[in-house]
């Protein structure tokens, strides 16, 4: 019985660790849109990215490639939503 509980605990820790570094989860939990800027908070630092102004015709395009690109794109779409004009994500 104790062995089963240990396995269940280890499996739960493993799943929690994977979820913490999952691209979509990471961007949903650690980034936000504020006053025309995309803010990403990692390791106690805040990275700010100024987004193009839509009033002056600026467009936001998202490009991604690689194994984690789809997950990261979903997370970015969840945060920026309608602010994204178009995008292209290539995965294997």
mmCIF file of N, CA and C in Angstrom:
data_model
loop_
_atom_site.group_PDB
_atom_site.id
_atom_site.type_symbol
_atom_site.label_atom_id
_atom_site.label_comp_id
_atom_site.label_asym_id
_atom_site.label_seq_id
_atom_site.Cartn_x
_atom_site.Cartn_y
_atom_site.Cartn_z
ATOM 1 N N UNK A 1 0.821 -1.198 0.000
ATOM 2 C CA UNK A 1 0.000 0.000 0.000
ATOM 3 C C UNK A 1 0.862 1.258 0.000
ATOM 4 N N UNK A 2 1.908 1.278 0.806
ATOM 5 C CA UNK A 2 2.774 2.445 0.896
ATOM 6 C C UNK A 2 3.473 2.706 -0.444
ATOM 7 N N UNK A 3 3.836 1.636 -1.127
ATOM 8 C CA UNK A 3 4.491 1.763 -2.431
ATOM 9 C C UNK A 3 3.548 2.431 -3.442
ATOM 10 N N UNK A 4 2.287 2.061 -3.425
ATOM 11 C CA UNK A 4 1.298 2.666 -4.325
ATOM 12 C C UNK A 4 1.150 4.162 -4.041
ATOM 13 N N UNK A 5 1.134 4.520 -2.771
ATOM 14 C CA UNK A 5 1.024 5.949 -2.410
ATOM 15 C C UNK A 5 2.258 6.720 -2.870
ATOM 16 N N UNK A 6 3.437 6.102 -2.719
ATOM 17 C CA UNK A 6 4.677 6.743 -3.164
ATOM 18 C C UNK A 6 4.666 6.957 -4.672
ATOM 19 N N UNK A 7 4.230 5.953 -5.398
ATOM 20 C CA UNK A 7 4.142 6.080 -6.858
ATOM 21 C C UNK A 7 3.163 7.176 -7.259
ATOM 22 N N UNK A 8 2.018 7.214 -6.600
ATOM 23 C CA UNK A 8 1.012 8.233 -6.903
ATOM 24 C C UNK A 8 1.569 9.630 -6.626
ATOM 25 N N UNK A 9 2.306 9.764 -5.521
ATOM 26 C CA UNK A 9 2.898 11.054 -5.183
ATOM 27 C C UNK A 9 3.947 11.464 -6.217
ATOM 28 N N UNK A 10 4.806 10.533 -6.582
ATOM 29 C CA UNK A 10 5.826 10.827 -7.598
ATOM 30 C C UNK A 10 5.182 11.190 -8.937
ATOM 31 N N UNK A 11 4.144 10.491 -9.306
ATOM 32 C CA UNK A 11 3.443 10.795 -10.562
ATOM 33 C C UNK A 11 2.827 12.189 -10.501
ATOM 34 N N UNK A 12 2.263 12.555 -9.369
ATOM 35 C CA UNK A 12 1.663 13.889 -9.224
ATOM 36 C C UNK A 12 2.727 14.979 -9.303
ATOM 37 N N UNK A 13 3.873 14.747 -8.685
ATOM 38 C CA UNK A 13 4.978 15.716 -8.746
ATOM 39 C C UNK A 13 5.470 15.849 -10.179
ATOM 40 N N UNK A 14 5.604 14.741 -10.874
ATOM 41 C CA UNK A 14 6.043 14.741 -12.273
ATOM 42 C C UNK A 14 5.073 15.550 -13.150
ATOM 43 N N UNK A 15 3.774 15.290 -12.999
ATOM 44 C CA UNK A 15 2.775 16.014 -13.787
ATOM 45 C C UNK A 15 2.798 17.512 -13.468
ATOM 46 N N UNK A 16 2.957 17.863 -12.211
ATOM 47 C CA UNK A 16 3.008 19.275 -11.817
ATOM 48 C C UNK A 16 4.240 19.957 -12.412
ATOM 49 N N UNK A 17 5.358 19.248 -12.425
ATOM 50 C CA UNK A 17 6.578 19.807 -13.018
ATOM 51 C C UNK A 17 6.431 20.040 -14.508
ATOM 52 N N UNK A 18 5.841 19.079 -15.205
ATOM 53 C CA UNK A 18 5.608 19.236 -16.643
ATOM 54 C C UNK A 18 4.645 20.384 -16.929
ATOM 55 N N UNK A 19 3.598 20.484 -16.135
ATOM 56 C CA UNK A 19 2.617 21.558 -16.329
ATOM 57 C C UNK A 19 3.253 22.918 -16.129
ATOM 58 N N UNK A 20 4.188 23.019 -15.188
ATOM 59 C CA UNK A 20 4.818 24.307 -14.880
ATOM 60 C C UNK A 20 5.660 24.834 -16.034
ATOM 61 N N UNK A 21 6.182 23.948 -16.858
ATOM 62 C CA UNK A 21 7.014 24.394 -17.977
ATOM 63 C C UNK A 21 6.319 24.232 -19.321
ATOM 64 N N UNK A 22 5.061 23.851 -19.329
ATOM 65 C CA UNK A 22 4.290 23.719 -20.553
ATOM 66 C C UNK A 22 4.087 25.112 -21.146
ATOM 67 N N UNK A 23 4.388 25.271 -22.411
ATOM 68 C CA UNK A 23 4.361 26.591 -23.044
ATOM 69 C C UNK A 23 3.060 27.350 -22.870
ATOM 70 N N UNK A 24 1.949 26.692 -23.134
ATOM 71 C CA UNK A 24 0.653 27.366 -23.028
ATOM 72 C C UNK A 24 0.379 27.790 -21.587
ATOM 73 N N UNK A 25 0.603 26.889 -20.658
ATOM 74 C CA UNK A 25 0.376 27.196 -19.240
ATOM 75 C C UNK A 25 1.285 28.315 -18.773
ATOM 76 N N UNK A 26 2.542 28.246 -19.163
ATOM 77 C CA UNK A 26 3.515 29.258 -18.764
ATOM 78 C C UNK A 26 3.091 30.649 -19.221
ATOM 79 N N UNK A 27 2.701 30.782 -20.483
ATOM 80 C CA UNK A 27 2.312 32.099 -20.992
ATOM 81 C C UNK A 27 0.993 32.580 -20.404
ATOM 82 N N UNK A 28 0.055 31.675 -20.210
ATOM 83 C CA UNK A 28 -1.227 32.062 -19.586
ATOM 84 C C UNK A 28 -1.007 32.578 -18.162
ATOM 85 N N UNK A 29 -0.137 31.892 -17.413
ATOM 86 C CA UNK A 29 0.066 32.221 -16.009
ATOM 87 C C UNK A 29 1.045 33.366 -15.767
ATOM 88 N N UNK A 30 2.006 33.544 -16.665
ATOM 89 C CA UNK A 30 3.092 34.489 -16.409
ATOM 90 C C UNK A 30 3.113 35.724 -17.304
ATOM 91 N N UNK A 31 2.113 35.873 -18.178
ATOM 92 C CA UNK A 31 2.126 37.061 -19.034
ATOM 93 C C UNK A 31 0.748 37.698 -19.078
ATOM 94 N N UNK A 32 0.744 38.960 -19.496
ATOM 95 C CA UNK A 32 -0.518 39.698 -19.582
ATOM 96 C C UNK A 32 -0.357 40.871 -20.545
ATOM 97 N N UNK A 33 -1.485 41.385 -20.967
ATOM 98 C CA UNK A 33 -1.547 42.551 -21.837
ATOM 99 C C UNK A 33 -1.918 43.750 -20.979
ATOM 100 N N UNK A 34 -1.135 44.815 -21.063
ATOM 101 C CA UNK A 34 -1.406 46.006 -20.254
ATOM 102 C C UNK A 34 -0.940 47.250 -21.000
ATOM 103 N N UNK A 35 -1.877 48.157 -21.246
ATOM 104 C CA UNK A 35 -1.571 49.461 -21.853
ATOM 105 C C UNK A 35 -0.708 49.350 -23.109
ATOM 106 N N UNK A 36 -1.117 48.480 -24.027
ATOM 107 C CA UNK A 36 -0.398 48.367 -25.295
ATOM 108 C C UNK A 36 0.934 47.656 -25.197
ATOM 109 N N UNK A 37 1.162 46.972 -24.096
ATOM 110 C CA UNK A 37 2.397 46.215 -23.915
ATOM 111 C C UNK A 37 2.066 44.786 -23.505
ATOM 112 N N UNK A 38 2.917 43.874 -23.953
ATOM 113 C CA UNK A 38 2.823 42.491 -23.504
ATOM 114 C C UNK A 38 3.871 42.329 -22.420
ATOM 115 N N UNK A 39 3.452 41.899 -21.237
ATOM 116 C CA UNK A 39 4.353 41.752 -20.096
ATOM 117 C C UNK A 39 4.529 40.273 -19.779
ATOM 118 N N UNK A 40 5.780 39.852 -19.654
ATOM 119 C CA UNK A 40 6.108 38.465 -19.321
ATOM 120 C C UNK A 40 6.973 38.474 -18.074
ATOM 121 N N UNK A 41 6.521 37.803 -17.037
ATOM 122 C CA UNK A 41 7.254 37.752 -15.766
ATOM 123 C C UNK A 41 7.870 36.378 -15.582
ATOM 124 N N UNK A 42 9.204 36.345 -15.537
ATOM 125 C CA UNK A 42 9.949 35.099 -15.344
ATOM 126 C C UNK A 42 11.115 35.329 -14.406
ATOM 127 N N UNK A 43 11.297 34.441 -13.480
ATOM 128 C CA UNK A 43 12.433 34.472 -12.559
ATOM 129 C C UNK A 43 12.602 35.827 -11.872
ATOM 130 N N UNK A 44 11.498 36.428 -11.472
ATOM 131 C CA UNK A 44 11.557 37.694 -10.753
ATOM 132 C C UNK A 44 11.806 38.913 -11.630
ATOM 133 N N UNK A 45 11.826 38.740 -12.927
ATOM 134 C CA UNK A 45 12.041 39.856 -13.855
ATOM 135 C C UNK A 45 10.817 40.018 -14.738
ATOM 136 N N UNK A 46 10.559 41.235 -15.142
ATOM 137 C CA UNK A 46 9.442 41.517 -16.035
ATOM 138 C C UNK A 46 9.991 42.011 -17.371
ATOM 139 N N UNK A 47 9.638 41.308 -18.417
ATOM 140 C CA UNK A 47 10.040 41.686 -19.769
ATOM 141 C C UNK A 47 8.846 42.369 -20.412
ATOM 142 N N UNK A 48 9.062 43.562 -20.936
ATOM 143 C CA UNK A 48 7.982 44.322 -21.580
ATOM 144 C C UNK A 48 8.241 44.420 -23.074
ATOM 145 N N UNK A 49 7.212 44.129 -23.848
ATOM 146 C CA UNK A 49 7.301 44.239 -25.303
ATOM 147 C C UNK A 49 6.204 45.191 -25.757
ATOM 148 N N UNK A 50 6.611 46.311 -26.343
ATOM 149 C CA UNK A 50 5.637 47.270 -26.872
ATOM 150 C C UNK A 50 4.990 46.682 -28.120
ATOM 151 N N UNK A 51 3.677 46.723 -28.160
ATOM 152 C CA UNK A 51 2.949 46.199 -29.318
ATOM 153 C C UNK A 51 2.667 47.330 -30.299
ATOM 154 N N UNK A 52 2.569 47.012 -31.598
ATOM 155 C CA UNK A 52 2.287 48.053 -32.583
ATOM 156 C C UNK A 52 0.922 48.698 -32.332
ATOM 157 N N UNK A 53 0.855 49.978 -32.566
ATOM 158 C CA UNK A 53 -0.403 50.704 -32.363
ATOM 159 C C UNK A 53 -1.359 50.437 -33.516
ATOM 160 N N UNK A 54 -2.543 49.965 -33.193
ATOM 161 C CA UNK A 54 -3.523 49.652 -34.228
ATOM 162 C C UNK A 54 -4.065 50.923 -34.874
ATOM 163 N N UNK A 55 -4.107 52.013 -34.123
ATOM 164 C CA UNK A 55 -4.625 53.278 -34.679
ATOM 165 C C UNK A 55 -3.805 53.762 -35.865
ATOM 166 N N UNK A 56 -2.512 53.497 -35.823
ATOM 167 C CA UNK A 56 -1.646 53.959 -36.907
ATOM 168 C C UNK A 56 -1.391 52.862 -37.941
ATOM 169 N N UNK A 57 -2.212 51.818 -37.905
ATOM 170 C CA UNK A 57 -2.093 50.757 -38.907
ATOM 171 C C UNK A 57 -1.149 49.642 -38.530
ATOM 172 N N UNK A 58 -0.629 49.666 -37.309
ATOM 173 C CA UNK A 58 0.286 48.613 -36.875
ATOM 174 C C UNK A 58 -0.427 47.280 -36.763
ATOM 175 N N UNK A 59 0.259 46.219 -37.130
ATOM 176 C CA UNK A 59 -0.320 44.876 -37.082
ATOM 177 C C UNK A 59 0.588 43.983 -36.247
ATOM 178 N N UNK A 60 -0.021 43.048 -35.562
ATOM 179 C CA UNK A 60 0.736 42.094 -34.753
ATOM 180 C C UNK A 60 0.643 40.724 -35.408
ATOM 181 N N UNK A 61 1.788 40.214 -35.802
ATOM 182 C CA UNK A 61 1.865 38.900 -36.428
ATOM 183 C C UNK A 61 2.670 37.981 -35.518
ATOM 184 N N UNK A 62 2.216 36.759 -35.388
ATOM 185 C CA UNK A 62 2.892 35.775 -34.547
ATOM 186 C C UNK A 62 3.477 34.696 -35.450
ATOM 187 N N UNK A 63 4.762 34.432 -35.289
ATOM 188 C CA UNK A 63 5.438 33.386 -36.051
ATOM 189 C C UNK A 63 6.072 32.420 -35.071
ATOM 190 N N UNK A 64 5.993 31.137 -35.372
ATOM 191 C CA UNK A 64 6.613 30.153 -34.497
ATOM 192 C C UNK A 64 6.985 28.906 -35.255
ATOM 193 N N UNK A 65 8.014 28.229 -34.767
ATOM 194 C CA UNK A 65 8.434 26.966 -35.370
ATOM 195 C C UNK A 65 9.081 26.110 -34.299
ATOM 196 N N UNK A 66 8.871 24.814 -34.405
ATOM 197 C CA UNK A 66 9.520 23.896 -33.480
ATOM 198 C C UNK A 66 8.535 23.099 -32.660
ATOM 199 N N UNK A 67 9.084 22.239 -31.821
ATOM 200 C CA UNK A 67 8.267 21.312 -31.041
ATOM 201 C C UNK A 67 7.285 22.009 -30.109
ATOM 202 N N UNK A 68 7.713 23.083 -29.474
ATOM 203 C CA UNK A 68 6.857 23.761 -28.489
ATOM 204 C C UNK A 68 6.041 24.898 -29.101
ATOM 205 N N UNK A 69 6.189 25.138 -30.383
ATOM 206 C CA UNK A 69 5.558 26.301 -31.013
ATOM 207 C C UNK A 69 4.038 26.306 -30.894
ATOM 208 N N UNK A 70 3.384 25.174 -31.080
ATOM 209 C CA UNK A 70 1.920 25.131 -31.019
ATOM 210 C C UNK A 70 1.430 25.489 -29.621
ATOM 211 N N UNK A 71 2.050 24.922 -28.614
ATOM 212 C CA UNK A 71 1.666 25.193 -27.228
ATOM 213 C C UNK A 71 1.901 26.664 -26.872
ATOM 214 N N UNK A 72 3.045 27.195 -27.261
ATOM 215 C CA UNK A 72 3.346 28.604 -26.986
ATOM 216 C C UNK A 72 2.378 29.524 -27.732
ATOM 217 N N UNK A 73 2.042 29.182 -28.951
ATOM 218 C CA UNK A 73 1.103 29.998 -29.726
ATOM 219 C C UNK A 73 -0.279 30.017 -29.074
ATOM 220 N N UNK A 74 -0.737 28.863 -28.563
ATOM 221 C CA UNK A 74 -2.026 28.821 -27.858
ATOM 222 C C UNK A 74 -1.996 29.717 -26.623
ATOM 223 N N UNK A 75 -0.899 29.690 -25.889
ATOM 224 C CA UNK A 75 -0.775 30.532 -24.707
ATOM 225 C C UNK A 75 -0.757 32.002 -25.056
ATOM 226 N N UNK A 76 -0.029 32.343 -26.109
ATOM 227 C CA UNK A 76 0.031 33.737 -26.548
ATOM 228 C C UNK A 76 -1.325 34.208 -27.038
ATOM 229 N N UNK A 77 -2.031 33.349 -27.752
ATOM 230 C CA UNK A 77 -3.368 33.691 -28.227
ATOM 231 C C UNK A 77 -4.330 33.890 -27.052
ATOM 232 N N UNK A 78 -4.176 33.094 -26.011
ATOM 233 C CA UNK A 78 -5.038 33.234 -24.826
ATOM 234 C C UNK A 78 -4.817 34.581 -24.148
ATOM 235 N N UNK A 79 -3.594 35.080 -24.177
ATOM 236 C CA UNK A 79 -3.270 36.346 -23.509
ATOM 237 C C UNK A 79 -3.571 37.551 -24.408
ATOM 238 N N UNK A 80 -3.159 37.474 -25.660
ATOM 239 C CA UNK A 80 -3.294 38.629 -26.554
ATOM 240 C C UNK A 80 -4.591 38.632 -27.349
ATOM 241 N N UNK A 81 -5.178 37.466 -27.544
ATOM 242 C CA UNK A 81 -6.489 37.342 -28.178
ATOM 243 C C UNK A 81 -6.652 38.122 -29.470
ATOM 244 N N UNK A 82 -7.659 38.979 -29.493
ATOM 245 C CA UNK A 82 -8.010 39.750 -30.692
ATOM 246 C C UNK A 82 -6.921 40.726 -31.115
ATOM 247 N N UNK A 83 -5.953 40.940 -30.259
ATOM 248 C CA UNK A 83 -4.858 41.863 -30.583
ATOM 249 C C UNK A 83 -3.971 41.291 -31.693
ATOM 250 N N UNK A 84 -3.966 39.961 -31.845
ATOM 251 C CA UNK A 84 -3.170 39.294 -32.883
ATOM 252 C C UNK A 84 -3.914 39.389 -34.215
ATOM 253 N N UNK A 85 -3.240 39.892 -35.233
ATOM 254 C CA UNK A 85 -3.847 40.043 -36.555
ATOM 255 C C UNK A 85 -3.750 38.766 -37.388
ATOM 256 N N UNK A 86 -2.615 38.100 -37.321
ATOM 257 C CA UNK A 86 -2.435 36.862 -38.060
ATOM 258 C C UNK A 86 -1.216 36.137 -37.534
ATOM 259 N N UNK A 87 -1.073 34.886 -37.928
ATOM 260 C CA UNK A 87 0.069 34.128 -37.456
ATOM 261 C C UNK A 87 0.317 32.885 -38.272
ATOM 262 N N UNK A 88 1.500 32.339 -38.093
ATOM 263 C CA UNK A 88 1.898 31.101 -38.758
ATOM 264 C C UNK A 88 2.755 30.320 -37.774
ATOM 265 N N UNK A 89 2.354 29.078 -37.525
ATOM 266 C CA UNK A 89 3.084 28.211 -36.608
ATOM 267 C C UNK A 89 3.356 26.904 -37.350
ATOM 268 N N UNK A 90 4.617 26.502 -37.377
ATOM 269 C CA UNK A 90 5.018 25.273 -38.073
ATOM 270 C C UNK A 90 5.557 24.298 -37.041
ATOM 271 N N UNK A 91 4.942 23.129 -37.023
ATOM 272 C CA UNK A 91 5.414 22.065 -36.128
ATOM 273 C C UNK A 91 5.592 20.787 -36.922
ATOM 274 N N UNK A 92 6.360 19.900 -36.391
ATOM 275 C CA UNK A 92 6.604 18.642 -37.091
ATOM 276 C C UNK A 92 5.478 17.680 -36.851
#
